[in-house]
XYZ file of C-alpha atoms in Angstrom:
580
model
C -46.275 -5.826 -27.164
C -49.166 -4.636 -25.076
C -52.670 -7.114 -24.763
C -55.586 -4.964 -25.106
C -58.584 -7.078 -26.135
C -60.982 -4.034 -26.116
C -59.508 -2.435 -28.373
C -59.089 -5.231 -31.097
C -62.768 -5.248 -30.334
C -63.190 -2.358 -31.818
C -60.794 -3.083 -34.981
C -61.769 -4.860 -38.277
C -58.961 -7.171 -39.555
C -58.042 -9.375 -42.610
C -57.336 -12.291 -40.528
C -57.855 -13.693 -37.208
C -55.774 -16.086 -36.055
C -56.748 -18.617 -33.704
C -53.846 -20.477 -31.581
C -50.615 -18.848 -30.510
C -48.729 -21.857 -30.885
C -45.446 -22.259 -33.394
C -48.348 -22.478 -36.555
C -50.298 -19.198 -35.612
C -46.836 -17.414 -35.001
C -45.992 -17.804 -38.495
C -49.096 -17.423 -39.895
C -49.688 -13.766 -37.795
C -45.701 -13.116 -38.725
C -45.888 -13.910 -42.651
C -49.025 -11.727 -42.855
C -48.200 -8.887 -41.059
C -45.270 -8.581 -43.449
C -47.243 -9.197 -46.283
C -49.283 -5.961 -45.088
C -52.421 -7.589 -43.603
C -53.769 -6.282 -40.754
C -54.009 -9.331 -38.401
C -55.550 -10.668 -34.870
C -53.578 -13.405 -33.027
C -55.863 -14.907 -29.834
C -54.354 -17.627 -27.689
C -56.644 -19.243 -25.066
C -53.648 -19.783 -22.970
C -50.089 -18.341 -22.876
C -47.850 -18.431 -26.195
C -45.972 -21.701 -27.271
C -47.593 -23.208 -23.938
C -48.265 -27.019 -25.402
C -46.851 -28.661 -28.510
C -45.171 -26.178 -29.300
C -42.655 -26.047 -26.260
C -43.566 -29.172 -25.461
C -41.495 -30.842 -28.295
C -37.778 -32.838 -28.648
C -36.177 -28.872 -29.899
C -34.673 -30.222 -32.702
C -35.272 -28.491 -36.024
C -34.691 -31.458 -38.495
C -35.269 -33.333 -41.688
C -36.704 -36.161 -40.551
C -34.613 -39.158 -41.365
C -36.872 -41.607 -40.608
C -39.592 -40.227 -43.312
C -36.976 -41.494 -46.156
C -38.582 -44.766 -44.383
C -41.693 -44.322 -45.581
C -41.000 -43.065 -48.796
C -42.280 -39.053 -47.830
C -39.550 -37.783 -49.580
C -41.221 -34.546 -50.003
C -41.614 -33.704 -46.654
C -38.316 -34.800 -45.936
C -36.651 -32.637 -48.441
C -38.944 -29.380 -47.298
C -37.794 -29.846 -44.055
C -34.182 -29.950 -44.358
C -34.570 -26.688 -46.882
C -36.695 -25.381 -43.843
C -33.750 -26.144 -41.317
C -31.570 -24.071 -43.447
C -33.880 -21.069 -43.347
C -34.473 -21.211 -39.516
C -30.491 -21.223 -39.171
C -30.490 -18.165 -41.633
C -33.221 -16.308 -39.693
C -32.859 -17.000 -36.508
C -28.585 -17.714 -36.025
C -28.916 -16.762 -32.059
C -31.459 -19.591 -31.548
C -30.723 -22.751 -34.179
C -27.777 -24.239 -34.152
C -25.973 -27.717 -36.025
C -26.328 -30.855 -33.195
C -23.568 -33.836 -34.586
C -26.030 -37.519 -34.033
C -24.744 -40.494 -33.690
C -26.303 -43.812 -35.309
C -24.854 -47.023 -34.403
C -24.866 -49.703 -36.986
C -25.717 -53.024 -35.936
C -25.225 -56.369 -38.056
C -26.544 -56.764 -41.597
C -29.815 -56.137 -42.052
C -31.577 -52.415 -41.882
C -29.460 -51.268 -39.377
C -25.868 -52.363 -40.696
C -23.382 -50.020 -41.599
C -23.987 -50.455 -45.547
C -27.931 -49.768 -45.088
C -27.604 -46.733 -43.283
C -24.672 -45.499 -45.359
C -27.022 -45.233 -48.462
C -30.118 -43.463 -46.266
C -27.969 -40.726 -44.943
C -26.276 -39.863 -48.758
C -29.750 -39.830 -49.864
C -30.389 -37.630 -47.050
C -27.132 -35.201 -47.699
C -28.611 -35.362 -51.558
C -31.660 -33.646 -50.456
C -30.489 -31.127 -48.366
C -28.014 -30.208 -51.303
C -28.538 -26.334 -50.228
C -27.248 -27.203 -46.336
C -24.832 -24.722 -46.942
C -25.997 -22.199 -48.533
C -25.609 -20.242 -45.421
C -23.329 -17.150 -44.293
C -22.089 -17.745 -41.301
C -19.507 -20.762 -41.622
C -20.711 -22.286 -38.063
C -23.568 -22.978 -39.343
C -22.478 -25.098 -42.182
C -23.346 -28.613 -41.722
C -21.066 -31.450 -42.924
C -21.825 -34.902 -44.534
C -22.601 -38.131 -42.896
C -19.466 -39.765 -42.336
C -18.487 -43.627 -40.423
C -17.108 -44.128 -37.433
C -15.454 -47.652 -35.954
C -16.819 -49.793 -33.603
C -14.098 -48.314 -30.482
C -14.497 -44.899 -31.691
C -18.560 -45.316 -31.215
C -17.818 -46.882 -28.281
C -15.394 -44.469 -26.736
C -18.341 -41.237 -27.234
C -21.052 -43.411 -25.919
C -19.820 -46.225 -24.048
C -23.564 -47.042 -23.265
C -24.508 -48.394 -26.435
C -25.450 -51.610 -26.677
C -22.560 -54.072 -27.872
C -24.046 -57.540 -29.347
C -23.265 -57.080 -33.270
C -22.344 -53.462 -33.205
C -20.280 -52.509 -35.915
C -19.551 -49.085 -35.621
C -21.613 -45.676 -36.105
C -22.550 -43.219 -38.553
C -22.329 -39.339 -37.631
C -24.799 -36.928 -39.131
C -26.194 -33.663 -38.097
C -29.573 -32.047 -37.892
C -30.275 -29.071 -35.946
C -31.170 -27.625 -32.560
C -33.254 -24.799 -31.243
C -32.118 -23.397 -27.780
C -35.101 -22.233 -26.919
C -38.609 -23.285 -28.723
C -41.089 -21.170 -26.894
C -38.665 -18.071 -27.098
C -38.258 -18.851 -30.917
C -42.624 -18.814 -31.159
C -42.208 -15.541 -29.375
C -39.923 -13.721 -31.731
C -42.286 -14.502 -35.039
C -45.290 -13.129 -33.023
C -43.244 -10.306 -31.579
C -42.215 -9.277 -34.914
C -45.693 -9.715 -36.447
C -46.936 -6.938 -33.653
C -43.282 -5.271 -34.760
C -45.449 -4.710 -38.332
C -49.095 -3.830 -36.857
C -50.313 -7.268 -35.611
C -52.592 -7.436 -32.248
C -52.231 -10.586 -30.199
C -53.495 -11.260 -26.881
C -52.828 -14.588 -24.464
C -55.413 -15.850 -22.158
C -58.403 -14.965 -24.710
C -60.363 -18.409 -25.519
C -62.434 -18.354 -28.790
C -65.705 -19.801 -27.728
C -67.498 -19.351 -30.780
C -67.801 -18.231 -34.309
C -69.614 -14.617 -35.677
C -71.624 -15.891 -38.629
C -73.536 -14.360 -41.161
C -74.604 -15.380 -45.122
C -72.245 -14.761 -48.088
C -73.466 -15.295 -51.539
C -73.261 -18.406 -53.586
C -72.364 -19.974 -49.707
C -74.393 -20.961 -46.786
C -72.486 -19.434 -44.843
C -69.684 -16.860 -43.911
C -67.691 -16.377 -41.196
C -67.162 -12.884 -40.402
C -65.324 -12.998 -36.924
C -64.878 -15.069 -33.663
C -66.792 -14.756 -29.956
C -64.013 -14.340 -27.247
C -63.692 -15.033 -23.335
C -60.960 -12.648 -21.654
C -59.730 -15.529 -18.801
C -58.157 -12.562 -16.759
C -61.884 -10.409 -16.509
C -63.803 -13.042 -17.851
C -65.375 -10.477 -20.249
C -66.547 -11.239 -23.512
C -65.793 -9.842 -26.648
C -66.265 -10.281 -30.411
C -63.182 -10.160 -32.617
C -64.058 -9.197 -36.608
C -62.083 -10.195 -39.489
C -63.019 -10.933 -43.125
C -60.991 -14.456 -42.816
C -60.908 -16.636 -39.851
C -57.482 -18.783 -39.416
C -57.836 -21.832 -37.146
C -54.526 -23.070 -35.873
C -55.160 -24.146 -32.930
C -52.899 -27.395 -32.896
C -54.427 -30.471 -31.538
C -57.191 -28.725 -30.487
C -58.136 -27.661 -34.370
C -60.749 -30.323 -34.727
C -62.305 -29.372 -32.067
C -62.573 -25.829 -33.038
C -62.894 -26.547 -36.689
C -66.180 -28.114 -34.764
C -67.472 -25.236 -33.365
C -67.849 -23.796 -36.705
C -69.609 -27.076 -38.489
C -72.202 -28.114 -36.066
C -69.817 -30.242 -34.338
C -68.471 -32.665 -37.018
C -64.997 -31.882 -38.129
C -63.969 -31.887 -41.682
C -61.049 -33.577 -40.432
C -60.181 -35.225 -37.493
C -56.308 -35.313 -35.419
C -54.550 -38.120 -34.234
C -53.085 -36.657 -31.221
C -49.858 -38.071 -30.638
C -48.499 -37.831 -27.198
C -44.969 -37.393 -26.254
C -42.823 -37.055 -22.917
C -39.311 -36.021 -22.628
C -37.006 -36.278 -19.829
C -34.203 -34.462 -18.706
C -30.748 -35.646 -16.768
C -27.504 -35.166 -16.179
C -25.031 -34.798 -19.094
C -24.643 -38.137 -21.013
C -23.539 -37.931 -24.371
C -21.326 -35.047 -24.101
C -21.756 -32.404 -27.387
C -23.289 -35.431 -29.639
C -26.893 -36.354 -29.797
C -27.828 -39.687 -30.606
C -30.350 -41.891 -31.992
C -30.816 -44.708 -30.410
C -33.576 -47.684 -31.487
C -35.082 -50.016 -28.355
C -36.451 -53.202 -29.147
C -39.559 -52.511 -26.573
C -40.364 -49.334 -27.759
C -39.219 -47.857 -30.620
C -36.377 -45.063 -31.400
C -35.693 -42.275 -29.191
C -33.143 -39.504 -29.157
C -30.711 -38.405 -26.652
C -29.605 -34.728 -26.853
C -27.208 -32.553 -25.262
C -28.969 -29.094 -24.238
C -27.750 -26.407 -21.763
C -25.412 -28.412 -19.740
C -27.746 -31.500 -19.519
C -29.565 -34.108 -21.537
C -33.181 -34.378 -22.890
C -34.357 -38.027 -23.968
C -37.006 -38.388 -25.873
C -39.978 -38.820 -27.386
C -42.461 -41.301 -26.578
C -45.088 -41.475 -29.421
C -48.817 -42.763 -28.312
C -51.742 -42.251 -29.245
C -53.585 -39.637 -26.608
C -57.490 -39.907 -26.593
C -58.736 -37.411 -24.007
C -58.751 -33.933 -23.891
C -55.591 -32.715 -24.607
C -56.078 -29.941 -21.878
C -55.815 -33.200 -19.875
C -52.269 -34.372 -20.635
C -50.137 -35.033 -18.603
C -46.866 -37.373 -17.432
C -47.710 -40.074 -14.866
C -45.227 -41.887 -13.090
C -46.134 -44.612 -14.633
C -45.092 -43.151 -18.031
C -42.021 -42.115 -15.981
C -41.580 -46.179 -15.578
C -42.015 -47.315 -18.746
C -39.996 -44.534 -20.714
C -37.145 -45.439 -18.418
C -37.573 -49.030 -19.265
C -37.282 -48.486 -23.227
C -33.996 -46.132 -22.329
C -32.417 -48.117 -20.797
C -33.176 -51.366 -23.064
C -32.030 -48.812 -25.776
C -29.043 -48.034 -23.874
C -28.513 -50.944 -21.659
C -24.826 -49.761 -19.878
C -26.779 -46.469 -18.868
C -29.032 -47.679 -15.663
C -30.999 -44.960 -15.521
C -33.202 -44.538 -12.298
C -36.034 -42.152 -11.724
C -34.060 -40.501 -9.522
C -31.748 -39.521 -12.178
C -34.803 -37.383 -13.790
C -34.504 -33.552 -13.332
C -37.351 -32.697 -15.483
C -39.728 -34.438 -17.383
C -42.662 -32.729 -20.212
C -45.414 -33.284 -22.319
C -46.440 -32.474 -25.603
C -49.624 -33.114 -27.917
C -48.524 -33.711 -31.701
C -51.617 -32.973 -34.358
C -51.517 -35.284 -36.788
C -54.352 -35.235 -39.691
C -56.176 -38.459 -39.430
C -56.236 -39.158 -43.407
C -57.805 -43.115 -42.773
C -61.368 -43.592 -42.780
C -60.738 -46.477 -40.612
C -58.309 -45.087 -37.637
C -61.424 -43.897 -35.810
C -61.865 -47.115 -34.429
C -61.067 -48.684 -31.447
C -57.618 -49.781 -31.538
C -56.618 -48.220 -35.388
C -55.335 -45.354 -34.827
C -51.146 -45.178 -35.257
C -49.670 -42.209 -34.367
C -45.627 -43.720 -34.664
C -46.342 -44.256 -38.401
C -49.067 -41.675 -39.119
C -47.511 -38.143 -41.999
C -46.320 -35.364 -40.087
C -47.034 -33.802 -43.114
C -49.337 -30.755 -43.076
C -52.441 -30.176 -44.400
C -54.621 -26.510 -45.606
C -58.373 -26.672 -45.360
C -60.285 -24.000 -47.731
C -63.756 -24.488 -45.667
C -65.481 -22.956 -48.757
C -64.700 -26.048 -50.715
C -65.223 -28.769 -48.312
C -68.507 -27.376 -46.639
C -69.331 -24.430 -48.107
C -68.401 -22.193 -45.251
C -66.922 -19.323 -46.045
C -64.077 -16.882 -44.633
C -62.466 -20.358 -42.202
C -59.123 -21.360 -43.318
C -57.777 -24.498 -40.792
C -54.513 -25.500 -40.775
C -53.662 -29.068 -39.707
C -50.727 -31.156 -38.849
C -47.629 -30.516 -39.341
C -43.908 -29.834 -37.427
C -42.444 -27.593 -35.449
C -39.419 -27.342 -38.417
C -41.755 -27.179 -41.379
C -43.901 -24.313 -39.591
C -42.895 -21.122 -41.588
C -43.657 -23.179 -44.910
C -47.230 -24.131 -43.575
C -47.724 -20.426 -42.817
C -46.455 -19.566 -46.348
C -49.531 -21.751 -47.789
C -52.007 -20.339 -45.592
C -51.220 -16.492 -46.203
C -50.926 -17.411 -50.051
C -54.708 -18.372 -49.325
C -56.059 -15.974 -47.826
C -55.080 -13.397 -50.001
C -56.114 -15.335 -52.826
C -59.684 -15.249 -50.780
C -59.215 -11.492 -49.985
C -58.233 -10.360 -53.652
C -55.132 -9.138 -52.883
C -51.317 -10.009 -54.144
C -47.745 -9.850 -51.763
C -44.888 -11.916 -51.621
C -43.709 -14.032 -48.856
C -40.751 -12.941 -47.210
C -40.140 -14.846 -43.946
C -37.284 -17.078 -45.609
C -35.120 -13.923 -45.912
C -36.517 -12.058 -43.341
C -34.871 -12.332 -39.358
C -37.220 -13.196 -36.510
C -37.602 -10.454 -34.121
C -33.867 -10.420 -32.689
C -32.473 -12.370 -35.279
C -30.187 -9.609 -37.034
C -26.920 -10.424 -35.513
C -24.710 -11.732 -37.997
C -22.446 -14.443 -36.924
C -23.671 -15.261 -33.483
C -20.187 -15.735 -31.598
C -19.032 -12.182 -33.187
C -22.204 -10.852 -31.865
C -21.866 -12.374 -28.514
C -18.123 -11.086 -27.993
C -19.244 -7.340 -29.343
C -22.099 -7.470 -26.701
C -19.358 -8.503 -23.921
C -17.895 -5.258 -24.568
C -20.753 -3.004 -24.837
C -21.886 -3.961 -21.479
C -18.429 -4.746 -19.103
C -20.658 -4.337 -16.372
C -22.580 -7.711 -16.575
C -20.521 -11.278 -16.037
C -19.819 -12.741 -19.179
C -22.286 -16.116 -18.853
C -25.378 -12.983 -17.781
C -24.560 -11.666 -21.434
C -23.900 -14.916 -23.374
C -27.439 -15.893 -21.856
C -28.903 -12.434 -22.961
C -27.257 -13.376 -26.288
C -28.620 -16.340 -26.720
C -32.590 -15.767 -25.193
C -32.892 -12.194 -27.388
C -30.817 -11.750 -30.245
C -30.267 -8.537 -31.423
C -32.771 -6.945 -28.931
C -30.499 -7.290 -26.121
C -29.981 -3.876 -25.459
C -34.173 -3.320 -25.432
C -34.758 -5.771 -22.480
C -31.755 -4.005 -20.715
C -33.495 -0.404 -21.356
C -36.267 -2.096 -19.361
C -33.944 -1.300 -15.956
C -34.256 2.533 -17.218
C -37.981 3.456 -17.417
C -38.884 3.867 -13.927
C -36.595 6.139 -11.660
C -34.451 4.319 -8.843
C -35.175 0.693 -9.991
C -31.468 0.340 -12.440
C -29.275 -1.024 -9.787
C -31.820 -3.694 -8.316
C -32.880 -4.552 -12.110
C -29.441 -5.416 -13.393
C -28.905 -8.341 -10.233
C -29.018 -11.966 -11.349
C -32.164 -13.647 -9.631
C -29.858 -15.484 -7.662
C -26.084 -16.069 -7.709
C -26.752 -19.730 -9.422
C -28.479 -18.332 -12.658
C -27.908 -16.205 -15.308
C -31.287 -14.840 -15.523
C -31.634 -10.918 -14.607
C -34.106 -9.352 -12.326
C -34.947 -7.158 -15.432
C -35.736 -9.793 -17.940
C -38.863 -10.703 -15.622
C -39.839 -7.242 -15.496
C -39.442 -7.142 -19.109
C -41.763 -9.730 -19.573
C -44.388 -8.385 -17.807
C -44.268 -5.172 -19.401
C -43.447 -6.063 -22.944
C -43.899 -9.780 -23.367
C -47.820 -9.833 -21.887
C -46.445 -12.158 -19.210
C -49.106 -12.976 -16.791
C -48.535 -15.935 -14.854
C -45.438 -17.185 -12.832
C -45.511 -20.244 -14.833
C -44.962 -17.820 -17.884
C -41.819 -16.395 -16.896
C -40.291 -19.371 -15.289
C -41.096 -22.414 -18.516
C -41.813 -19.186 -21.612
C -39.859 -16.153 -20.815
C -36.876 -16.580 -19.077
C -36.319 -20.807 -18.964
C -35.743 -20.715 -15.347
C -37.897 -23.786 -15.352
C -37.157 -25.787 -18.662
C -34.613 -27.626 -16.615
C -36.563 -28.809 -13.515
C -37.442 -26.393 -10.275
C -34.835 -23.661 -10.188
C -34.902 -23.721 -6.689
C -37.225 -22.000 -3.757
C -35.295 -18.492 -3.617
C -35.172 -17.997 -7.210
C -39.126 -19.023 -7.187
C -39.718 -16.526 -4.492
C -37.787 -13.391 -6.086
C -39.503 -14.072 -9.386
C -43.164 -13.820 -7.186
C -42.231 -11.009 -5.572
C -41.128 -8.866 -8.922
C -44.338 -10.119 -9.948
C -46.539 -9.589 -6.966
C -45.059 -6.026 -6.747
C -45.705 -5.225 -11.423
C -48.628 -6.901 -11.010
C -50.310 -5.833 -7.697
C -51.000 -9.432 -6.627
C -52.188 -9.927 -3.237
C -51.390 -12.727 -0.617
C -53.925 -15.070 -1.874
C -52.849 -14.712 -5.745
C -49.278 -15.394 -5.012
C -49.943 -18.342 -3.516
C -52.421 -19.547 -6.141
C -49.483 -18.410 -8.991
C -46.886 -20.634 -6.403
C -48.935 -23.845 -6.874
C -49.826 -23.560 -9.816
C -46.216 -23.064 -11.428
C -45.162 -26.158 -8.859
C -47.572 -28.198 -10.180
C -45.861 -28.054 -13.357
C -42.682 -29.907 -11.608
C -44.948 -33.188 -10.205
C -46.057 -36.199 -12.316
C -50.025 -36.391 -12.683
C -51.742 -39.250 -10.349
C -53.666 -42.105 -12.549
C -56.820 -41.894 -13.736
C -58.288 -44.000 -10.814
C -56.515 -42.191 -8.031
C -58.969 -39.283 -7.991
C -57.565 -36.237 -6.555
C -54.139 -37.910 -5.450
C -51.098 -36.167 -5.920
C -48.267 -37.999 -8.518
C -44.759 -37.210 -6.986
C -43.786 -35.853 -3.498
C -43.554 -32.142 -3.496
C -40.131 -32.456 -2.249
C -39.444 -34.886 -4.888
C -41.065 -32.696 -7.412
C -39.367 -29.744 -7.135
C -35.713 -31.043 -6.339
C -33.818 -28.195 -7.709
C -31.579 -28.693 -10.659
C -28.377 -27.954 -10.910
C -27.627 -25.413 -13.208
């Protein structure tokens, strides 16, 4: 996967794709199979906001039974069951517990009848292959037996619990990755770092206008260039108003509720079960098991700025902490308990007239239902499809829509075939068999360096590994683990310079490898990564340090709004390393 912006310069294509987020992945994937020849442009690096920003659960949404969207509820549990089909290595069943309080909407008997409703829908849970992957019914548990797996809970009127299970995506950015790595796998171009500053228009007849292609800044040369195809595709996440304004004089067909949430990250709490968990302060959050530690989260409120502006202050540090550990009063969790925190922007279409002022606008309660905009239609412009809204788990099936609309627009007929088709790296089979063959194929490496190759590239294992072979005398060094407290390989960063159009440090260590998805991984592993980079890339002294503090930045809490050019947390705070 090479980024050459000249060149798809010089190309005409079918679609261009605007955002290189989990929604223009699919999109660029389901159309390259469908034999379009397709553009992908992402202003900055792949799966860099919302889309790696988010809780990593792939689920049905049991809440939305709630509020009666039991369409979207039962699309996303069939869309759970594809992602486990087509991508085994990186979804996987997560057990949750739900405690049952009392008698009202909480008690055992309440919740009892949402969760059958919610085994009813997902009817086809099993229609899977691989038997770990099979996801049981709801079932109850006693008060002591609750108690005994999460002896945090809180105790006034608990009855007992209910255990269900939704799913889990080991790594989300890595996941994005794959659909636009196999979309280039079947002629797709994409490029990172190329910002869409405007729109190529022309006149179509029986329409005002047409759009025949999009203006684009390279952020590396700071060239320009201008990108043709016969249909636009704006998914751009929550920054697709603002580009869908760009287009119409700067007044949106619709407008986004952007919805923003932090996450934090500890140490192990809840052993292998997630759990839901409702706070009388703030709503309900979940508390999931991942890699060894725990991710809490989401907070849910509505974000009015620019969302290039997001980010998590300590004051959001405070308050989160507060609803946690009302939520979960035996916990006492402390700040100093947070390894990691992040930040994502949800896009949610803004469907009331009335939210768009002051005070109305309710992100908690608002559809995460999607939404396609023909442009011809709403203001006769043609050749711009938008896509709006949506979630992370219902992402293939949005791209589905959009593809079945543009080749409507474009004449042409093809069948989808990203529900039976596996991600790049997904065609493994049963993922522990897979695992244990790939322990033998390569006796050289520890076991936890290939379970971790396993699990980060699928089936194309063996491909980042030929990435030690291609240049004479570099093998042995290659094949080294960054440090003796990771599992990450020299070669995988080379790998994603080469072949993954990494450009940044901040790209291998939070979107490549995860060295930094669970806090700072520590000085020396920061410093080898530069210096594989420095040395690929031919950065000199001045660039590495820029790359340095910018990826560190990454691991301190923003300063308020009225502190100017403050800094949030201590640097030595900030980038306490994790244990891993």
């Amino acid at each position: 996967m090479q980024r050459d912006l000249k060149k798809m310069s010089a190309t005409e294509y079918d679609l261009v794709i605007v955002g290189g987020g989990i929604s223009g992945a699919s999109i660029a994937w389901d159309a390259a199979l469908r034999g379009l020849k397709v553009a992908l442009l992402e202003k900055e690096d792949f799966a860099h906001a919302t889309t790696s920003g988010s809780s990593k659960l792939v689920h049905g949404g049991l809440r939305y039974l709630v509020n009666g969207e039991l369409r979207l509820v039962r699309e996303s549990l069939r869309e759970r069951r594809i992602w486990e089909s087509i991508a085994p290595h990186m979804v996987h069943p997560l057990p949750f517990i739900l405690p049952t309080y009392g008698h009202g909407m909480k008690s055992g008997p309440v919740l009892s009848i949402g969760l059958a409703f919610y085994d009813l829908l997902s009817y086809d849970r099993n229609f899977v292959s691989d038997d770990d992957k099979k996801i049981p019914g709801f079932r109850s548990i006693s008060r002591d037996e609750a108690l005994r797996l999460m002896p945090t809970l809180k105790r006034d009127r608990l009855t007992g619990a209910k255990i269900y299970y939704d799913c889990q995506m080991f790594a989300p950015e890595r996941l994005c990755l794959e659909c636009i790595e196999g979309a280039v796998e079947f002629g797709a171009d994409a490029a990172n770092y190329a910002e869409v500053t405007g729109f190529e228009m022309g006149n179509a007849a029986g329409a005002s206008r047409r759009i025949s292609g999009v203006q684009v800044k390279d952020r590396h040369s700071g060239e320009t260039h201008r990108i043709r195809g016969r249909i636009v595709i704006n998914a751009a996440g929550p920054w697709a108003d603002t580009l869908m304004g760009l287009a119409e004089g700067g007044k949106p067909a619709r407008r986004l509720i952007r919805s923003k949430g932090i996450h934090i990250i500890t140490r192990e709490i809840s052993g292998l079960n997630a759990l839901a968990i409702q706070s009388d302060i703030g709503g309900h959050f979940f508390v999931i098991p991942w890699r060894g530690h725990t991710i809490i989260g989401t907070t849910d409120t509505v974000f009015d700025d620019d969302p290039d502006k997001v980010g998590v202050t300590e004051q959001d540090l405070r308050d989160f902490l507060s609803v946690v550990n009302d939520g979960l009063p035996g916990l006492g969790l402390k700040r100093e308990d947070i390894l990691h925190f992040y930040v994502g922007i949800r896009p949610l279409v803004d469907s009331s007239p009335a939210s768009g002022e002051e005070g109305g606008k309710d992100s908690y309660n608002a559809s995460r239902a999607a939404e396609v905009l023909d442009h011809e239609k709403i203001d006769d412009t043609y050749g711009l499809i938008s896509a709006m809204g949506g979630k992370w788990t219902t992402s293939r099936h949005l791209a589905e829509q959009v593809v079945d609309l543009a080749l409507m627009k474009l004449g042409r007929q093809a069948k989808c075939e990203t529900h039976c088709t596996p991600v790049y790296g997904g065609e493994i089979g049963r993922l522990k068999s897979f695992i244990a063959r790939a322990r033998k194929r390569h006796p050289h490496l520890p076991a936890e360096v290939v379970e971790n190759l396993c699990n980060y590239y699928g089936s194309r294992i063996d491909e980042v590994l030929a990435t030690a072979n291609e240049r004479p005398g570099e093998r042995e060094e290659l094949l080294r683990r960054l440090s003796g407290d990771t599992s990450v390989l020299a070669v995988q960063v080379i790998h994603a310079i080469r072949h993954e159009m990494a450009r940044h440090l901040s790209d291998v260590l939070f979107r490549r490898t995860g060295l930094g998805t669970l806090g700072h991984p520590g000085v020396p592993i920061v410093n080898r990564v530069t210096e594989l980079m420095a040395r690929e890339l031919g950065w000199d002294d001045t660039t590495i340090a820029n790359e340095i503090a910018d990826a560190v930045r990454l691991f301190e809490t923003q300063p308020p709004a009225n502190e100017g050019d403050m800094r949030g947390a201590s640097l030595a705070e900030a980038t306490r390393s994790a244990d891993r």
